[in-house]
Tab-separated table of C-alpha atoms in Angstrom:
chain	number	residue	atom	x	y	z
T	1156	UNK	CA	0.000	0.000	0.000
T	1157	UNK	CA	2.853	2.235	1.128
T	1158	UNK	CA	5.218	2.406	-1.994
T	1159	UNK	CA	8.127	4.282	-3.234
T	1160	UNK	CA	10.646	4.197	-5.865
T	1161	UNK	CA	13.610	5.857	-4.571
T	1162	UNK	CA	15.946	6.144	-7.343
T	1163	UNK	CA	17.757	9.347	-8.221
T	1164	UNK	CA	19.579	9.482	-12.296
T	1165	UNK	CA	22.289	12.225	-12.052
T	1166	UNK	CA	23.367	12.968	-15.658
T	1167	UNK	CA	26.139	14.937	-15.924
T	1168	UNK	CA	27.886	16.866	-19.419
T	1169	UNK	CA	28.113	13.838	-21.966
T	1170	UNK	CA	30.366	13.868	-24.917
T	1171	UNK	CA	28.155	13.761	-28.624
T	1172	UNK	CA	29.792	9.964	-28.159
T	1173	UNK	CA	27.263	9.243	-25.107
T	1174	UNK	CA	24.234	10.274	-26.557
T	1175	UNK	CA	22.850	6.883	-27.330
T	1176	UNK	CA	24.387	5.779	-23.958
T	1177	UNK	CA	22.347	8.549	-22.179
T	1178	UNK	CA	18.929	7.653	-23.362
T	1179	UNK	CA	19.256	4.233	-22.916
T	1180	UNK	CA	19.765	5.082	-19.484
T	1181	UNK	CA	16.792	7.847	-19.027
T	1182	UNK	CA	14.751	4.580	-20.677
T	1183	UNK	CA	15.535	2.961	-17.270
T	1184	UNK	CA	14.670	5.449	-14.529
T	1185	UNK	CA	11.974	6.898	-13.519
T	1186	UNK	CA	10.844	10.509	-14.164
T	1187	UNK	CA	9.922	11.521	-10.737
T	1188	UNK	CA	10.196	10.061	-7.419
T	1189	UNK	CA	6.640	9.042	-6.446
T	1190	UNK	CA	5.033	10.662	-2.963
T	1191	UNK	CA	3.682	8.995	-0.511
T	1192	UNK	CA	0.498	9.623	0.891
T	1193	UNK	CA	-0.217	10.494	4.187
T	1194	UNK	CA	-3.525	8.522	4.050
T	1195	UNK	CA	-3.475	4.567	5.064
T	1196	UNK	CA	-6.444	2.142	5.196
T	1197	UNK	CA	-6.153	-0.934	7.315
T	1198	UNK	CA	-9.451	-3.765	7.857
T	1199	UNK	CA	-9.902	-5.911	10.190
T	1200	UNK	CA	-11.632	-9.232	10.747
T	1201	UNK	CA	-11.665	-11.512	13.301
T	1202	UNK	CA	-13.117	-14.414	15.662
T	1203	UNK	CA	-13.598	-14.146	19.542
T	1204	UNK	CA	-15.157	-17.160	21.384
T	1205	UNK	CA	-17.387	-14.617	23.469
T	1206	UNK	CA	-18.290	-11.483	22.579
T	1207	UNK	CA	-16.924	-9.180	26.482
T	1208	UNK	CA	-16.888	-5.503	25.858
T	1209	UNK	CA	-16.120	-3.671	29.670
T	1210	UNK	CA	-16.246	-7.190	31.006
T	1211	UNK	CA	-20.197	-7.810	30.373
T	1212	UNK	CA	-20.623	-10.859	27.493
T	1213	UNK	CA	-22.790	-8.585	24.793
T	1214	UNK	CA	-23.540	-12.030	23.015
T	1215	UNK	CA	-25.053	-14.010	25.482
T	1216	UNK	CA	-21.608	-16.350	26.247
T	1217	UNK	CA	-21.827	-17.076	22.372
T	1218	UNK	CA	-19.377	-16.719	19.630
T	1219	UNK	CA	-19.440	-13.437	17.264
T	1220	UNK	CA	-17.682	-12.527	13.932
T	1221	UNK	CA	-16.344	-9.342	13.633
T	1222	UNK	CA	-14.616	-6.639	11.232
T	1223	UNK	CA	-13.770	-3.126	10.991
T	1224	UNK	CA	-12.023	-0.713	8.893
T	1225	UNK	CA	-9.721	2.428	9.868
T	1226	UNK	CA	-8.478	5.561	8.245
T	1227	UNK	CA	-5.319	7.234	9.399
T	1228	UNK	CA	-3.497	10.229	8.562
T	1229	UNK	CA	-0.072	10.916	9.283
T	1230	UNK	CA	-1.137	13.775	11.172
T	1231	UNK	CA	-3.016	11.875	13.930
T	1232	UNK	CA	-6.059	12.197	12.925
T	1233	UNK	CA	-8.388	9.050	12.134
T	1234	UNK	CA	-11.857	7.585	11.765
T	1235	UNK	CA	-13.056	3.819	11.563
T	1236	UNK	CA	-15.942	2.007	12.208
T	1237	UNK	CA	-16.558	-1.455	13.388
T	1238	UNK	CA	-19.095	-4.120	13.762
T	1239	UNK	CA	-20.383	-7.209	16.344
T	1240	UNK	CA	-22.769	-9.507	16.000
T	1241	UNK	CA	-24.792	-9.296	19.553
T	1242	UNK	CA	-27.960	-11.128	20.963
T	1243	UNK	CA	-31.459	-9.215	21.239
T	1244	UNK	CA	-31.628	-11.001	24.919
T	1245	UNK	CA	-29.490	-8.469	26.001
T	1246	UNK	CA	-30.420	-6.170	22.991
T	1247	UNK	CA	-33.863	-6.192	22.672
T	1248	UNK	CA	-34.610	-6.343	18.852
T	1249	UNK	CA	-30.958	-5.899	17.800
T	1250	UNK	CA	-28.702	-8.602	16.527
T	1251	UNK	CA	-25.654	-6.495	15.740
T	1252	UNK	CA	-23.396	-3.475	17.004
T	1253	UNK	CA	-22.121	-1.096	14.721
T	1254	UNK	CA	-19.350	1.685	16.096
T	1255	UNK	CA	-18.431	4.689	14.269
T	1256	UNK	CA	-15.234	6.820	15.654
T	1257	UNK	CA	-13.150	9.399	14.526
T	1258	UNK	CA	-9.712	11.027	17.024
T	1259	UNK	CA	-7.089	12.768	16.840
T	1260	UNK	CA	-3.624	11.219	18.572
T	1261	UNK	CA	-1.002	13.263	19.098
T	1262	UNK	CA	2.315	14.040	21.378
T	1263	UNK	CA	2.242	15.927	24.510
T	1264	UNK	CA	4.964	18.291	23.769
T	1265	UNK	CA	8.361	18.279	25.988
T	1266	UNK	CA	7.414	14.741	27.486
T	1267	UNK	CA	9.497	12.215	25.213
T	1268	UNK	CA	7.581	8.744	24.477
T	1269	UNK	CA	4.148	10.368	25.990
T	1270	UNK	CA	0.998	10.671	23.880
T	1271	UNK	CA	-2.590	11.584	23.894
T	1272	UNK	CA	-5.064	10.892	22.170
T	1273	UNK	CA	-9.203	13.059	22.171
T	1274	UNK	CA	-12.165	10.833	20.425
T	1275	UNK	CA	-15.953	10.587	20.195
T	1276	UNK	CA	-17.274	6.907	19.497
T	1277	UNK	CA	-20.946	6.019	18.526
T	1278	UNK	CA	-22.631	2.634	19.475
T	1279	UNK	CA	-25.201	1.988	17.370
T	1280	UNK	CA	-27.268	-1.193	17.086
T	1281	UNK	CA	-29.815	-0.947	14.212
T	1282	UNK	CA	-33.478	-1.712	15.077
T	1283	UNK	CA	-33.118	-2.199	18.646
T	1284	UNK	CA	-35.023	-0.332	20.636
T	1285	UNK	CA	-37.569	-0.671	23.870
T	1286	UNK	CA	-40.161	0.911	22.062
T	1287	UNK	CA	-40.261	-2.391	20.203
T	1288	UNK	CA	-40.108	-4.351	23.345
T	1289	UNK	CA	-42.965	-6.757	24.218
T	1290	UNK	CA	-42.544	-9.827	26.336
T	1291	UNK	CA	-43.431	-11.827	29.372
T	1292	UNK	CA	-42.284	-13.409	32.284
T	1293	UNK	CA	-43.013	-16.049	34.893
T	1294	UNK	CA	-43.736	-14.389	38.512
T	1295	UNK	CA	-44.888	-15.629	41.314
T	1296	UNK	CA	-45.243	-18.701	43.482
T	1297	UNK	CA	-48.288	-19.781	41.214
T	1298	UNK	CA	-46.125	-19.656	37.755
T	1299	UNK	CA	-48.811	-16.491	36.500
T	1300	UNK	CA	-47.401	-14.452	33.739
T	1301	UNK	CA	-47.391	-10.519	33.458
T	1302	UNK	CA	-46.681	-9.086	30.388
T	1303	UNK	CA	-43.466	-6.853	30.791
T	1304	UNK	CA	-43.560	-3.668	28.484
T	1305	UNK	CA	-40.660	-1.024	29.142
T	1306	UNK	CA	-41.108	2.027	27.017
T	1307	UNK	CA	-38.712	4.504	26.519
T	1308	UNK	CA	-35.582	4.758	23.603
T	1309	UNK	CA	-33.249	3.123	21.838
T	1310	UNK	CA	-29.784	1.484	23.184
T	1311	UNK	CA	-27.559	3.935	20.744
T	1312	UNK	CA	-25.079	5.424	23.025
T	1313	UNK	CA	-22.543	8.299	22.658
T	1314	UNK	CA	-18.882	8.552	23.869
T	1315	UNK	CA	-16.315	11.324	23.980
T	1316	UNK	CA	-13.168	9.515	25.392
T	1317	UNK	CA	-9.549	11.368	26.379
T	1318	UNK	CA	-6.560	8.802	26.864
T	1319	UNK	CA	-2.725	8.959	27.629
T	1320	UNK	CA	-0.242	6.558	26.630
T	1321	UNK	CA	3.528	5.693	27.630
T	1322	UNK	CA	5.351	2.973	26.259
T	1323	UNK	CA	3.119	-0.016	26.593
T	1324	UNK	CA	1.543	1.160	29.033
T	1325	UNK	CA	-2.229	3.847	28.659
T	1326	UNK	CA	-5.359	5.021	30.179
T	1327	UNK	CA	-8.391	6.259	28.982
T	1328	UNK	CA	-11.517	7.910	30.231
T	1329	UNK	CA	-14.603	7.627	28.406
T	1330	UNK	CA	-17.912	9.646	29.088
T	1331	UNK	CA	-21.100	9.395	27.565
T	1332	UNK	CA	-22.912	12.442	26.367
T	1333	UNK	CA	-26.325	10.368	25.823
T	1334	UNK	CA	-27.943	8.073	28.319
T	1335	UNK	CA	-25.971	5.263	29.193
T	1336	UNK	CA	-26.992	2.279	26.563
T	1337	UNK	CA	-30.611	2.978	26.941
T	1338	UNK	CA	-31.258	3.928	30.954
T	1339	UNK	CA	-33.254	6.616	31.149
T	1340	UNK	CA	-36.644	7.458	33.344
T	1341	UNK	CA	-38.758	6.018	31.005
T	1342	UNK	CA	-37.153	2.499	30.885
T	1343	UNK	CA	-37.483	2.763	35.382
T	1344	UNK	CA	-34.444	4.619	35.850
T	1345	UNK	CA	-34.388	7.435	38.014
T	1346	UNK	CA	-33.219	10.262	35.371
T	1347	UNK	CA	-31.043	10.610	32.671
T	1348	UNK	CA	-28.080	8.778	33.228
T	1349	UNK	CA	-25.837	11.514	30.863
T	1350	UNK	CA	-22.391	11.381	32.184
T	1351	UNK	CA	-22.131	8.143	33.226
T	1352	UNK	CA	-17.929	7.362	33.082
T	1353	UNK	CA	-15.972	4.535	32.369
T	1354	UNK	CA	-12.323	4.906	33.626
T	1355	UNK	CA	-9.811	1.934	32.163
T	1356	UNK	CA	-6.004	1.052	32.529
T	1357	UNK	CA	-4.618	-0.645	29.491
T	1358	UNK	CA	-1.046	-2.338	29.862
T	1359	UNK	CA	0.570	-4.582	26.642
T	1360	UNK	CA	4.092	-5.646	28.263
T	1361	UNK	CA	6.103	-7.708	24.845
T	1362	UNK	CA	7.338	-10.572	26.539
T	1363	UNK	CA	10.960	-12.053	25.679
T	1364	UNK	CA	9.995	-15.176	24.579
T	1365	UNK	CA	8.122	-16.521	21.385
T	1366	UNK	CA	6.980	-12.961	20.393
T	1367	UNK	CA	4.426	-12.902	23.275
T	1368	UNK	CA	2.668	-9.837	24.459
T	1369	UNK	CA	1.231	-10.131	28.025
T	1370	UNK	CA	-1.754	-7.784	28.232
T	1371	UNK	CA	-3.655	-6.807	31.221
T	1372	UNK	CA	-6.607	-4.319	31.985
T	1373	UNK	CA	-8.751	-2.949	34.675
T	1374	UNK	CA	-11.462	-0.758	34.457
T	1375	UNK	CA	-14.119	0.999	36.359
T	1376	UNK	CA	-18.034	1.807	35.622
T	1377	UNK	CA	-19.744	4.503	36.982
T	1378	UNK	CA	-23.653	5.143	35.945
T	1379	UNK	CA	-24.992	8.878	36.178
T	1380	UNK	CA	-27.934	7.077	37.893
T	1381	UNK	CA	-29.803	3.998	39.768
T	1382	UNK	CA	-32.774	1.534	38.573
T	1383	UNK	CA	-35.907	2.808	40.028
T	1384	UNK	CA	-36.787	-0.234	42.207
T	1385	UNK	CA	-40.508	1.105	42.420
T	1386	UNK	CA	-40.556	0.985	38.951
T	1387	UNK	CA	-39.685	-2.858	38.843
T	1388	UNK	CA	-42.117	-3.742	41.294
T	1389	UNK	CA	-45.143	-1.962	39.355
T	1390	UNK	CA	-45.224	-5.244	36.336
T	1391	UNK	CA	-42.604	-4.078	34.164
T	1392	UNK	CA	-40.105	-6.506	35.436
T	1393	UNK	CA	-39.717	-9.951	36.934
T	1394	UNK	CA	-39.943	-8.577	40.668
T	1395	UNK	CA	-40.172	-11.638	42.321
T	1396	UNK	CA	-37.257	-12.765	41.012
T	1397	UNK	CA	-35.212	-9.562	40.561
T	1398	UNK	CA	-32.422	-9.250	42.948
T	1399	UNK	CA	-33.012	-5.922	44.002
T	1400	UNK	CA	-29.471	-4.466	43.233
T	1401	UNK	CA	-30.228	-1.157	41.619
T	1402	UNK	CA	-26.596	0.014	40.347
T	1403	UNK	CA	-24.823	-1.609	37.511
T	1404	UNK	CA	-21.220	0.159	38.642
T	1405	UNK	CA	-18.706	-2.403	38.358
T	1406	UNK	CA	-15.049	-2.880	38.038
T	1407	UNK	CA	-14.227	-4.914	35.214
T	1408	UNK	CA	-10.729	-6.965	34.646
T	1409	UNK	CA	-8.783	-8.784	31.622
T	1410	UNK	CA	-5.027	-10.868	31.629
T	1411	UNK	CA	-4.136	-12.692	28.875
T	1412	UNK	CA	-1.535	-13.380	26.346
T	1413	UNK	CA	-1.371	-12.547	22.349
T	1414	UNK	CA	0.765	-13.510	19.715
T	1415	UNK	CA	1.125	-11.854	16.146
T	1416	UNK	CA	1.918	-14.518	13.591
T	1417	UNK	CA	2.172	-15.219	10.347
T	1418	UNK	CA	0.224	-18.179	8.069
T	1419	UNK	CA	2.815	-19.428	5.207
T	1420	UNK	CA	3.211	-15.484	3.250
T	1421	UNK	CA	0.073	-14.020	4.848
T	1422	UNK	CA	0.784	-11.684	7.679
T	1423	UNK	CA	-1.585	-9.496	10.118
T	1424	UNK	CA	-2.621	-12.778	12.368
T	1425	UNK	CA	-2.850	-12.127	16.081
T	1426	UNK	CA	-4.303	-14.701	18.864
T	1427	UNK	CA	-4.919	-14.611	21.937
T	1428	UNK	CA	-6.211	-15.980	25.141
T	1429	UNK	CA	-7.449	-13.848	28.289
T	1430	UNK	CA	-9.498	-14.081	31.411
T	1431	UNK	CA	-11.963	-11.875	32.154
T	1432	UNK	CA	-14.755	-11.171	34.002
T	1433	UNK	CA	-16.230	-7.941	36.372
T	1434	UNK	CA	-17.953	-7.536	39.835
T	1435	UNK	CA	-21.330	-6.376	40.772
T	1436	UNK	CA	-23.134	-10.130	40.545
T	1437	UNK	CA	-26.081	-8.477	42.473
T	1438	UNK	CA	-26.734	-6.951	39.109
T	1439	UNK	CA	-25.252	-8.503	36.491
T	1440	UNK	CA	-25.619	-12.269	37.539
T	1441	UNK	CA	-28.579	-14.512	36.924
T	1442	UNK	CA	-31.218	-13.156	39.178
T	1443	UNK	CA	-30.135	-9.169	38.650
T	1444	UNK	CA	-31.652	-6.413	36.648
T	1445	UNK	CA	-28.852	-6.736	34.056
T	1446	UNK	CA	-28.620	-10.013	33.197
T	1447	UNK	CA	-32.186	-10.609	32.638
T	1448	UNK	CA	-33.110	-11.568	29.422
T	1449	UNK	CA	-35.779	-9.517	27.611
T	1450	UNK	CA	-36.786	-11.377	24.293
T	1451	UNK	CA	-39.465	-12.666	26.553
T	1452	UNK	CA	-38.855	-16.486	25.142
T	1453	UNK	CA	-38.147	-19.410	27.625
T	1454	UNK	CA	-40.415	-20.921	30.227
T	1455	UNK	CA	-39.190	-18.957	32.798
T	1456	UNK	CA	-37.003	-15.750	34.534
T	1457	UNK	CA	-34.604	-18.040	35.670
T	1458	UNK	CA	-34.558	-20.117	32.138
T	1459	UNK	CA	-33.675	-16.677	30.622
T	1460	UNK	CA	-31.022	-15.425	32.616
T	1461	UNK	CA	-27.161	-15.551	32.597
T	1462	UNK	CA	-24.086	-14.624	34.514
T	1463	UNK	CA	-23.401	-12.087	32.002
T	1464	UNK	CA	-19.786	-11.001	34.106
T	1465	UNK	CA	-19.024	-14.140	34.691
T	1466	UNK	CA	-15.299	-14.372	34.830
T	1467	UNK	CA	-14.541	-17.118	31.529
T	1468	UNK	CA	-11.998	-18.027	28.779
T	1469	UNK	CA	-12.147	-15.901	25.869
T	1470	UNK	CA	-10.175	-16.712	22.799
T	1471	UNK	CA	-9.341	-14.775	20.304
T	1472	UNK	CA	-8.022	-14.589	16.341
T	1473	UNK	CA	-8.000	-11.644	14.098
T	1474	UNK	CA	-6.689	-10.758	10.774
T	1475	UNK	CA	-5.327	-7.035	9.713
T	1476	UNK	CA	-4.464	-6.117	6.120
């Protein structure tokens, strides 16, 4: 993608005898060196065993395909966008997550090897929405059902992030400037949840053997707001099952190893293998708020629910080029 010729033809003062030497020569090299752009284009594809974004499985502890594309210019500045196939049980009426982001990374000036980087990142996921949300749920000791119908918007969720970065170690500190994937008063929260933050520590340590990379992360949830637990007690959601936990704040984690490799000429492979997993099971376990599934199939609450934190295995294998 990134060529150049770099070949200079310095012709001096020939002799009438050179001529045909001369342009035999000029026949040979180019004209003009040719300029490289500051533009590049990468894409991505890739494989991960279960989908954890933040430490919360977005797939339902099922596998997802994914891909992206970026744009960079050599000034720092860049765009991309990037897709996930995701489950409606955590999704209602979505079955994939589509990003769109655009930056700008650049040095901090008089601090060798330290960088920054300023972005805004949308998290879209066509057609989902709890407008379009109708289900049901067993409750109570007798098995009845009662319909559960949230109203409010859709789970599209905006980001402006700011994040520092030495060597292979960063940080980065993300804050939405919507509500936070879908809470909001309507859907039994108790206000807009704008300005909910998401604080993370990224380390990537290359490790002197095989070409390893040992990469480790923490990070830390904080929701602008709490689930109205009036609200779930009123028939819009599984009460008598519901743990009662009415703040999704969590600290998440992730260690693992990855390897870049290369498959006979074809390079851009990396693998990987991590543990992860996040706190908070009062609401993100089985019998909480958030990992409750609302597709409204299965016999029962308890038949639709996961440990959606639960700390697991992930594998991983992606392709750049």
């Amino acid at each position: 993608m990134r060529q150049s010729i770099l070949l200079t033809a310095v012709l001096g003062t020939l002799s009438l005898a050179q001529v045909s030497y001369a342009a035999e020569a000029e026949e040979k090299a180019p004209a003009a060196v040719e300029a490289k752009s500051p533009w590049a284009a990468t894409a991505n594809i890739g494989f991960v065993s279960d989908y954890y974004a933040r430490g919360i499985s977005q797939n339902w502890h099922k596998p997802s395909v994914q891909g992206g594309l970026d744009i960079t210019h050599d000034s720092g500045f860049y765009v991309g966008a990037w897709g996930s196939n995701v489950t409606p049980n955590t999704f209602p009426d979505a079955t994939a997550e589509v990003d769109v982001y655009g930056g700008y990374n650049g040095s901090v000036p008089g601090v060798e090897g330290l960088g920054y980087s300023v972005g805004l990142i949308g998290y879209l996921y066509p057609g989902g929405s709890w407008k379009k949300y109708r289900g049901s749920a067993s409750v109570g000791p007798d098995g009845a059902n009662t319909v559960l119908t949230p109203r409010g918007g859709r789970w599209d969720t905006a980001e402006v992030n700011f994040g520092l970065a030495y060597g292979w170690l960063s940080t980065k500190l993300s804050v939405t400037l919507t509500d936070w994937f879908g809470a909001e008063r309507a859907t039994g929260w108790d206000g807009s949840t704008k300005g909910s933050t998401y604080f993370e520590v990224n380390a990537n340590y290359p490790l002197p053997w095989w070409d390893l990379t040992l990469v480790g992360h923490v990070g830390q949830l904080n929701v602008n707001g709490k689930l109205d637990t009036t609200f779930t007690s009123n028939g819009n959601l599984p009460s008598s099952s519901f743990s009662g936990a009415s703040s999704p704040d969590y600290t998440d984690y992730k260690i693992g190893l990855s390897k870049a490799f290369k498959i006979g000429a074809s390079e851009g492979w990396n693998g990987g293998i991590y543990y992860v997993g996040a706190s908070n099971k009062q609401y993100w376990g089985e019998n909480g708020y958030g990992g409750t599934s609302f597709n409204g199939k299965g016999d029962s609450v308890r038949a639709q629910s996961k440990d959606l934190n639960e700390g697991r295995l992930v594998l991983t294998l992606t392709r750049t080029f």
